Tab-separated table of C-alpha atoms and ligand atoms in Angstrom:
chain	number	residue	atom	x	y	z
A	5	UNK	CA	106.228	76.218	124.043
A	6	UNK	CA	103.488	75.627	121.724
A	7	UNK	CA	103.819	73.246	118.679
A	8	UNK	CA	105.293	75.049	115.809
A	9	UNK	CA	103.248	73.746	112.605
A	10	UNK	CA	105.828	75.061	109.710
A	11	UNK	CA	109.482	73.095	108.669
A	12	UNK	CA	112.426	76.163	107.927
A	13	UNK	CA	114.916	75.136	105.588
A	14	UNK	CA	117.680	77.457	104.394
A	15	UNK	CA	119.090	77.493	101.231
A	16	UNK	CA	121.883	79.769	99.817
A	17	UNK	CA	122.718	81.014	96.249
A	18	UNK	CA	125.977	82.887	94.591
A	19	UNK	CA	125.224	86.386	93.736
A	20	UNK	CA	127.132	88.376	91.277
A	21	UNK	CA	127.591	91.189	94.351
A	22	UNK	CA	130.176	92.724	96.257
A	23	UNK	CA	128.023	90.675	99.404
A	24	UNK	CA	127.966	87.173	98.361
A	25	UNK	CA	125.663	84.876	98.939
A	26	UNK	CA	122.562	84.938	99.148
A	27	UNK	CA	119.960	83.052	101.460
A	28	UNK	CA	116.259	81.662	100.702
A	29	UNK	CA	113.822	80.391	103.821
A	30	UNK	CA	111.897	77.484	102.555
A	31	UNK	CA	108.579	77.303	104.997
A	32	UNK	CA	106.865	74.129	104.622
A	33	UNK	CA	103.285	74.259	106.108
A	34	UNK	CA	99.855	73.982	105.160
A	35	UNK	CA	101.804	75.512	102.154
A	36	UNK	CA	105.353	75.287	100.490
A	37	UNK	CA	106.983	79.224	100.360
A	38	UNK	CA	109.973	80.539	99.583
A	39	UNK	CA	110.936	83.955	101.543
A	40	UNK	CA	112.677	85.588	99.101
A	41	UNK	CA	114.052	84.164	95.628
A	42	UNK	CA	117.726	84.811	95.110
A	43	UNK	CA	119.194	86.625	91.840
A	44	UNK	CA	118.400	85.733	88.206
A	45	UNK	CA	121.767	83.645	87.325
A	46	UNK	CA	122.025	79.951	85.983
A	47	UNK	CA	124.766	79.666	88.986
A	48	UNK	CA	121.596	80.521	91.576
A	49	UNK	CA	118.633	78.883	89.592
A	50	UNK	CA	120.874	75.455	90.040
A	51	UNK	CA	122.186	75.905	93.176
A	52	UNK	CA	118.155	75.816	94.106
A	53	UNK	CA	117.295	72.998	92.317
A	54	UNK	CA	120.083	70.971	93.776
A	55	UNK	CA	119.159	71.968	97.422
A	56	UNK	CA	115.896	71.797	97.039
A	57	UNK	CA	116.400	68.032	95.262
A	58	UNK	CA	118.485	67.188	98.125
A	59	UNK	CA	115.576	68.031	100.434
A	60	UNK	CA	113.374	65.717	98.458
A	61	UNK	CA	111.328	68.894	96.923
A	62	UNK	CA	111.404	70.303	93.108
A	63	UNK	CA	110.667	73.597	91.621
A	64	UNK	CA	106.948	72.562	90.663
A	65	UNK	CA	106.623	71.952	94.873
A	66	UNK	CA	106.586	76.125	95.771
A	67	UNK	CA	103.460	77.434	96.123
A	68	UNK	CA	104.136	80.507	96.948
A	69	UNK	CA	106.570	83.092	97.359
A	70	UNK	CA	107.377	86.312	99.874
A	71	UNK	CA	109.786	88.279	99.332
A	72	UNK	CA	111.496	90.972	101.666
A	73	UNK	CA	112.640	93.708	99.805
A	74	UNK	CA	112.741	94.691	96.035
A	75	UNK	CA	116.817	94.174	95.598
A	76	UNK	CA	118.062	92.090	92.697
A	77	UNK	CA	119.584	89.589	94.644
A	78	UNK	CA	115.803	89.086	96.748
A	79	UNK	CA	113.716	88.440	93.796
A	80	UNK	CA	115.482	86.807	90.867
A	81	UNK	CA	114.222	83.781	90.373
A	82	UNK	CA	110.213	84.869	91.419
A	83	UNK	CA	109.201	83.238	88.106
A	84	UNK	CA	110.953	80.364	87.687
A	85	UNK	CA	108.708	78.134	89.990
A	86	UNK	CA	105.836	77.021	87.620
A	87	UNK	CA	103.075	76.264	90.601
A	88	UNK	CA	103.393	79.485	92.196
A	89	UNK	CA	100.247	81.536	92.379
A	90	UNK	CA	100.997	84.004	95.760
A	91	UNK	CA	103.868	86.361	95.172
A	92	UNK	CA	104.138	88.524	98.360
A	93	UNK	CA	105.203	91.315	99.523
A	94	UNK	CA	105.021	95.091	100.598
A	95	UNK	CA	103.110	96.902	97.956
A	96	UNK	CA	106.383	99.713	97.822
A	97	UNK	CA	108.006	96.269	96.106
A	98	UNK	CA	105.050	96.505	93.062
A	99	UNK	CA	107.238	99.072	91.071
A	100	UNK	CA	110.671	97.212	90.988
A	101	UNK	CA	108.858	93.297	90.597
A	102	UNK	CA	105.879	95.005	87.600
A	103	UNK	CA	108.764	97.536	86.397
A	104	UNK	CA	106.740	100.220	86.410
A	105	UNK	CA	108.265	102.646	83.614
A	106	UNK	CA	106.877	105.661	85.126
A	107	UNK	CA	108.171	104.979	88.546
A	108	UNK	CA	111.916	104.714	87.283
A	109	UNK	CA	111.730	107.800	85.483
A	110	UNK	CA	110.983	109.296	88.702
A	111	UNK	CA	113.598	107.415	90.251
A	112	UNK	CA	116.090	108.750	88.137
A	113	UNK	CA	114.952	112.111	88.108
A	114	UNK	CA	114.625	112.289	92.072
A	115	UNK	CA	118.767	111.300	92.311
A	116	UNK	CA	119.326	114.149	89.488
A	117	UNK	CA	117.681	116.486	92.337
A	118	UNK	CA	119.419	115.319	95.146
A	119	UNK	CA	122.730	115.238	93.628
A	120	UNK	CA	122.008	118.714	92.294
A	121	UNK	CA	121.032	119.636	95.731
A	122	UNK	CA	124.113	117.896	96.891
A	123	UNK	CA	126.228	120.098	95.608
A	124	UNK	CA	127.790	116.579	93.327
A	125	UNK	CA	130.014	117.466	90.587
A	126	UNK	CA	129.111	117.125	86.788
A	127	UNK	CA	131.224	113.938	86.127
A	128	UNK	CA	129.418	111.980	88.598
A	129	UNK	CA	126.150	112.217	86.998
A	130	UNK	CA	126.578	110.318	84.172
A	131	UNK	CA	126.082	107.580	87.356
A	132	UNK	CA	122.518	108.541	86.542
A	133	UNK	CA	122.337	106.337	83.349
A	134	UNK	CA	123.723	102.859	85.335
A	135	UNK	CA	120.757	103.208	87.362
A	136	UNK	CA	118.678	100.362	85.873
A	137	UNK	CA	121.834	97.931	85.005
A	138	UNK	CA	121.144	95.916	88.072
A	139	UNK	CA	117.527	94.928	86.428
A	140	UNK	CA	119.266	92.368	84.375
A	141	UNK	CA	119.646	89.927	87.883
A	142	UNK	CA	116.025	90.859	89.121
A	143	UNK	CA	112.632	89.422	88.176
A	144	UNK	CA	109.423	91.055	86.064
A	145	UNK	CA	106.511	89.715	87.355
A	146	UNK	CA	103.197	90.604	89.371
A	147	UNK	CA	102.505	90.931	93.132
A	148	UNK	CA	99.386	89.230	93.699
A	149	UNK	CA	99.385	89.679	97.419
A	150	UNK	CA	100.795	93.211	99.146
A	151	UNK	CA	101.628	92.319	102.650
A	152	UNK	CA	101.817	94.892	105.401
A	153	UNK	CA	102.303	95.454	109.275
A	154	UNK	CA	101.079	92.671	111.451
A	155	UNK	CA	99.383	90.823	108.544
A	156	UNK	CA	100.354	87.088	108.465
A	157	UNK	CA	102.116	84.976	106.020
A	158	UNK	CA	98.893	83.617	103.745
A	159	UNK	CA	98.835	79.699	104.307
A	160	UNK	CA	101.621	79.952	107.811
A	161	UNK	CA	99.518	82.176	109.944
A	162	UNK	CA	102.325	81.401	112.679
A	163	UNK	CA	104.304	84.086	110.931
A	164	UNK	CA	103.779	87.820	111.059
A	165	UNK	CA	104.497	90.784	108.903
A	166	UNK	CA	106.861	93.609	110.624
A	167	UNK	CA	107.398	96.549	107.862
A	168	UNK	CA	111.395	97.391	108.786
A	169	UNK	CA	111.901	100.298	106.118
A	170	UNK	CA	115.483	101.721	106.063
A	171	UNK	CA	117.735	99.246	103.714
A	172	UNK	CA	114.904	99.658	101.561
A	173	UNK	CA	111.448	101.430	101.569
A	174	UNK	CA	109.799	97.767	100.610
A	175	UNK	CA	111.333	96.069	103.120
A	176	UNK	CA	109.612	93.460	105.653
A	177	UNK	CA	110.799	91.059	108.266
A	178	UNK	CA	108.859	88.148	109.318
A	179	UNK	CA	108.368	86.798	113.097
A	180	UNK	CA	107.471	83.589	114.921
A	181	UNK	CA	106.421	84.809	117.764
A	182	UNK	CA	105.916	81.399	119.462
A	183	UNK	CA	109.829	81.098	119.403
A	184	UNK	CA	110.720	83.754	118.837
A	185	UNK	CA	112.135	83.152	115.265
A	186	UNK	CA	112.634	85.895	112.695
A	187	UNK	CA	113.407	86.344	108.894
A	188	UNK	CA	114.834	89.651	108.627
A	189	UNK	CA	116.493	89.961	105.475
A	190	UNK	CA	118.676	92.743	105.077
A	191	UNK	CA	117.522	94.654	107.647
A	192	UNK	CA	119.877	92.505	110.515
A	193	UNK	CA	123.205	90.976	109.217
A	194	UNK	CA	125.745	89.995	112.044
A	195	UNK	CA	129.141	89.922	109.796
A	196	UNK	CA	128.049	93.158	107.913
A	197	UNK	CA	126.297	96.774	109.075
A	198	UNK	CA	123.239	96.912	105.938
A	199	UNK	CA	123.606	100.032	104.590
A	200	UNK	CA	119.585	102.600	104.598
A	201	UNK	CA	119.386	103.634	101.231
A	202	UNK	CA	118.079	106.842	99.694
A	203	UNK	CA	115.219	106.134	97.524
A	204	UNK	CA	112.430	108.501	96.081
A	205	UNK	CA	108.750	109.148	97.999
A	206	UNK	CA	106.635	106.273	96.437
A	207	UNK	CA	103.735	109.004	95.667
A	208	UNK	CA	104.384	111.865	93.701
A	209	UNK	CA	104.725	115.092	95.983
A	210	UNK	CA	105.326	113.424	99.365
A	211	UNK	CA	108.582	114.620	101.189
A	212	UNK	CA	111.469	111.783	100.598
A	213	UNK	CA	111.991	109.347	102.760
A	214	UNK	CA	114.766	109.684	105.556
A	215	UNK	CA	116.076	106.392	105.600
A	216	UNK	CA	118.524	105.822	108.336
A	217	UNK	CA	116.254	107.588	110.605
A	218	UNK	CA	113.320	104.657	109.186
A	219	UNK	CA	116.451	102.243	109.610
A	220	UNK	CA	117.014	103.409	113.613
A	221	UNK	CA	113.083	103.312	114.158
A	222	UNK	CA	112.976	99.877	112.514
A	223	UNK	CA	115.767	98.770	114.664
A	224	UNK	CA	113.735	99.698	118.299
A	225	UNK	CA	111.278	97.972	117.349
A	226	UNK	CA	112.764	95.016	116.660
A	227	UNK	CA	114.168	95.424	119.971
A	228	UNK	CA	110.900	95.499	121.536
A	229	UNK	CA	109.866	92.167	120.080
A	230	UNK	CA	112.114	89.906	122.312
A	231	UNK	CA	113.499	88.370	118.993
A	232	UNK	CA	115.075	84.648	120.086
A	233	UNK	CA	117.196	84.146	116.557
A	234	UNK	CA	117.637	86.139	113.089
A	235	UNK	CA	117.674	83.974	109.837
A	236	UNK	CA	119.330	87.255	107.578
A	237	UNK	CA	119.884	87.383	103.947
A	238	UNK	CA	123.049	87.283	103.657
A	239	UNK	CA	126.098	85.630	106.428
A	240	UNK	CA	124.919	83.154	109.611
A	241	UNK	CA	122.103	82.985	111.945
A	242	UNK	CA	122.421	84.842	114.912
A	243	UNK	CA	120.700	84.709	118.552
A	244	UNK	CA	122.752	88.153	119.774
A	245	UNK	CA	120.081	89.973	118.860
A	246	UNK	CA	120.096	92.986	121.173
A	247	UNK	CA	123.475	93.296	122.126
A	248	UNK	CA	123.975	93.566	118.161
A	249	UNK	CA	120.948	96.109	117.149
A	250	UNK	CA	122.433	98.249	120.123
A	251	UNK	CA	125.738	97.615	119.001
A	252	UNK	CA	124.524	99.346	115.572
A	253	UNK	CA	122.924	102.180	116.809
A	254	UNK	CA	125.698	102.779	118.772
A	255	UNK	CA	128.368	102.739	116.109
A	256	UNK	CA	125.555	105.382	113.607
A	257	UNK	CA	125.669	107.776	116.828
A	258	UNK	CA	129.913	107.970	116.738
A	259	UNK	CA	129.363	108.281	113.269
A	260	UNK	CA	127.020	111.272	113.451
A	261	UNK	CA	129.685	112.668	116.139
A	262	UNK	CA	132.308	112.358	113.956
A	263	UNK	CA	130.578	113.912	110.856
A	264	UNK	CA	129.052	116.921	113.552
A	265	UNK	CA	132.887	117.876	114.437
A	266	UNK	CA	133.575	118.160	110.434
A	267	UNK	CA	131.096	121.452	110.611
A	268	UNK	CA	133.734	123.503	113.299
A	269	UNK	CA	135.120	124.488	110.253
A	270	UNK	CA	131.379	126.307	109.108
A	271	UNK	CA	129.143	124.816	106.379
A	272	UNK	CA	129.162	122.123	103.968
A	273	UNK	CA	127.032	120.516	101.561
A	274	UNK	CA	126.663	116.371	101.256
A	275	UNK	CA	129.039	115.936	98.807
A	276	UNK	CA	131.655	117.789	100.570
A	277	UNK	CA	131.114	115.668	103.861
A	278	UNK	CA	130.821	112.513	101.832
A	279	UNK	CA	134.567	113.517	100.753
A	280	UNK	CA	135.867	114.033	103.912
A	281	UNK	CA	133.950	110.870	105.221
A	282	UNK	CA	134.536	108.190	102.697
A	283	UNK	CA	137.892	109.494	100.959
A	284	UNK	CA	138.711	106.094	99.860
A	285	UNK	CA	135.195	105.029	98.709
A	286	UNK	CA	133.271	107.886	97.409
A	287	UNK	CA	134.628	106.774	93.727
A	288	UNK	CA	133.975	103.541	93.603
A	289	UNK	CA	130.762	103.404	95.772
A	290	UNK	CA	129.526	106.509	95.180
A	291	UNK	CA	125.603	106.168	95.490
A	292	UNK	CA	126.266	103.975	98.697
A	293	UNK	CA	128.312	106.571	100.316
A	294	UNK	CA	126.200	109.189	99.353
A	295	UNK	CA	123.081	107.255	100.687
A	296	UNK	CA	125.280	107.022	104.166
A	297	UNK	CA	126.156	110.374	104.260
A	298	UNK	CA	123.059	112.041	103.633
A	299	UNK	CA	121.428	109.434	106.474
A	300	UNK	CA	123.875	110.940	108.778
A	301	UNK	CA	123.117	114.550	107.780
A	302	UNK	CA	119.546	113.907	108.356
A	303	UNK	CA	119.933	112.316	111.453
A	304	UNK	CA	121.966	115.378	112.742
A	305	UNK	CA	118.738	117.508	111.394
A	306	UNK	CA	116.297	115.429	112.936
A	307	UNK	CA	118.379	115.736	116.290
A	308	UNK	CA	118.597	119.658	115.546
A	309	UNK	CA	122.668	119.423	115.899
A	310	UNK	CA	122.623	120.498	112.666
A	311	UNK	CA	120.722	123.650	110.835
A	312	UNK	CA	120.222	124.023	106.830
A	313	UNK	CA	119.963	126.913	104.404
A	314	UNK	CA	120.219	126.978	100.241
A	315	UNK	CA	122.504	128.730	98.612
A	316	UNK	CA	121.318	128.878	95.102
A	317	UNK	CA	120.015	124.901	94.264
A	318	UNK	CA	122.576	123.825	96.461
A	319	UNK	CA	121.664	122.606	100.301
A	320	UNK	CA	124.284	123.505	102.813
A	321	UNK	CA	124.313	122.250	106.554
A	322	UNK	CA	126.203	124.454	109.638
A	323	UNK	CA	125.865	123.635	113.194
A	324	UNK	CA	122.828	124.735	114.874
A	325	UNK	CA	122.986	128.117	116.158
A	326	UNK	CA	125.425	129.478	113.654
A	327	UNK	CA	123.621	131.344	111.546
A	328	UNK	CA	124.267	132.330	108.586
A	329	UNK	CA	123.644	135.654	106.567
B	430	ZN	ZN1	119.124	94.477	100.031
């Protein structure tokens, strides 16, 4: 095996979530980078500081820092690290990290579509408004570098981009090929399935993105790449790489099954299947099982088990060879 040039230390943050906590990849090289940068609490920014002191490092020691994915709990602390001049990442991240006014307002707008499309009652869309509420943890800042599919990490040219949309449209992993190493984020947890999430086209006009179908797509090639170990976001490392990614796929395709026998009884629109599939959930996580039941609808499109047709603004699925007057 070749000589590996860049030092990976992990360090790991509270997060106000549901998920826990959170992990940050220290790379020390010919620079020193953080991959990703936690959420913006005091309980995070000094859980850093002491890790990072008992490494021998400080804050005014990162150089730079590349993040995975645009989530709150990825980006926090961005600008508390006084020395940094590279902020990384895919440019889909720009938006969220430059809060780009005109972007949410689309944001917002595209869910008030889909949920009208969805067939979702009137109380849940005052959902709508608690959009942005999560912006409180994240950071405002500037991406001064967009990184993209096969480019590599500026200043640890061991390490290469891999775009691995699906959890989110910004998302990247990172790979070593020389052993195999990768930083995936959110894309591979072991303890945890990570959920694709429906987000709107990033240009005005384009069709939306289908995200468990990105999420499946992002998951082959992975496969492909003869990963070694996965450093995730969130929960332990893992070397049961494939067994696990076909373990996934596996458990979406019962999941599609199930959801394709719900139609015997003719047609339904996303919010009705997202009743029958998450009766317990659907209040409490509502945009989450929404995201997971429209991924499953589209999958069952994509695989033409299942046929659409509006009825007024409302989108309604049967299976395929129905019809429907
Ligand atoms: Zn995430």
């Amino acid at each position: 095996m070749q000589t590996l040039k860049d030092t990976i230390h992990r360090l790991t943050v509270p997060t106000p979530y549901a998920v826990g906590d959170v992990h940050m990849y220290l790379l020390v090289g010919d620079q020193m980078t953080l991959i990703d940068a936690g959420v913006q609490t005091k309980e995070a920014w000094d859980a850093v500081r002491t890790q990072l002191k008992e490494l021998g490092y400080q804050p005014e020691d990162i150089s730079q820092v590349v993040l995975t994915h645009h989530h709150p709990d990825h980006m926090g602390l961005v600008n508390y690290f006084p020395n940094v001049s590279v902020v990384a990442g895919h440019p889909k991240l720009e938006p969220w990290l430059e809060r780009d006014e005109r972007f949410f307002t689309r944001y917002e707008q595209f869910f008030y579509h889909m949920y009208e499309e969805s067939g979702v009652p009137d109380k849940y869309y005052g959902l709508l408004k608690a959009l942005r509420k999560p912006l409180k943890w994240t950071a405002e800042g500037t991406l001064t570098h967009s990184l993209t599919e096969g480019q590599r990490i500026p200043g640890h040219e061991e390490w290469m981009t891999i775009e691995t949309p699906g959890h989110a449209q910004s998302h990247l992993s990172f790979v070593r090929q020389a052993d195999g190493l990768m930083i995936a984020g959110d894309h591979l947890l072991h303890h945890i399935s990570s959920n694709p999430l429906l987000e709107p086209p990033y240009e005005e006009g384009e069709p939306r993105p289908r995200p468990l179908l990105q999420y499946r797509h992002s998951m082959q090639k992975v496969l492909e790449l003869s990963i070694r170990e996965v450093y995730p976001g969130h929960g332990k490392a893992f070397t049961d790489v494939e067994p696990l990614i076909l373990k996934r796929l596996k458990k979406q395709e019962e999941r599609a099954e199930k959801v394709r026998l719900m139609f015997k009884e003719g047609p339904m629109n996303a919010f009705e299947v997202c009743q029958l599939l998450f009766p317990k959930h659907i209040e409490a996580q509502f945009g989450l099982t929404m995201s997971e039941t429209i991924g499953q609808l589209d999958y069952l499109e994509d695989t033409k088990q299942l046929e659409t047709f509006m009825d007024g603004k409302t989108k309604y699925y049967q299976l395929a060879g129905d019809g429907h007057e």
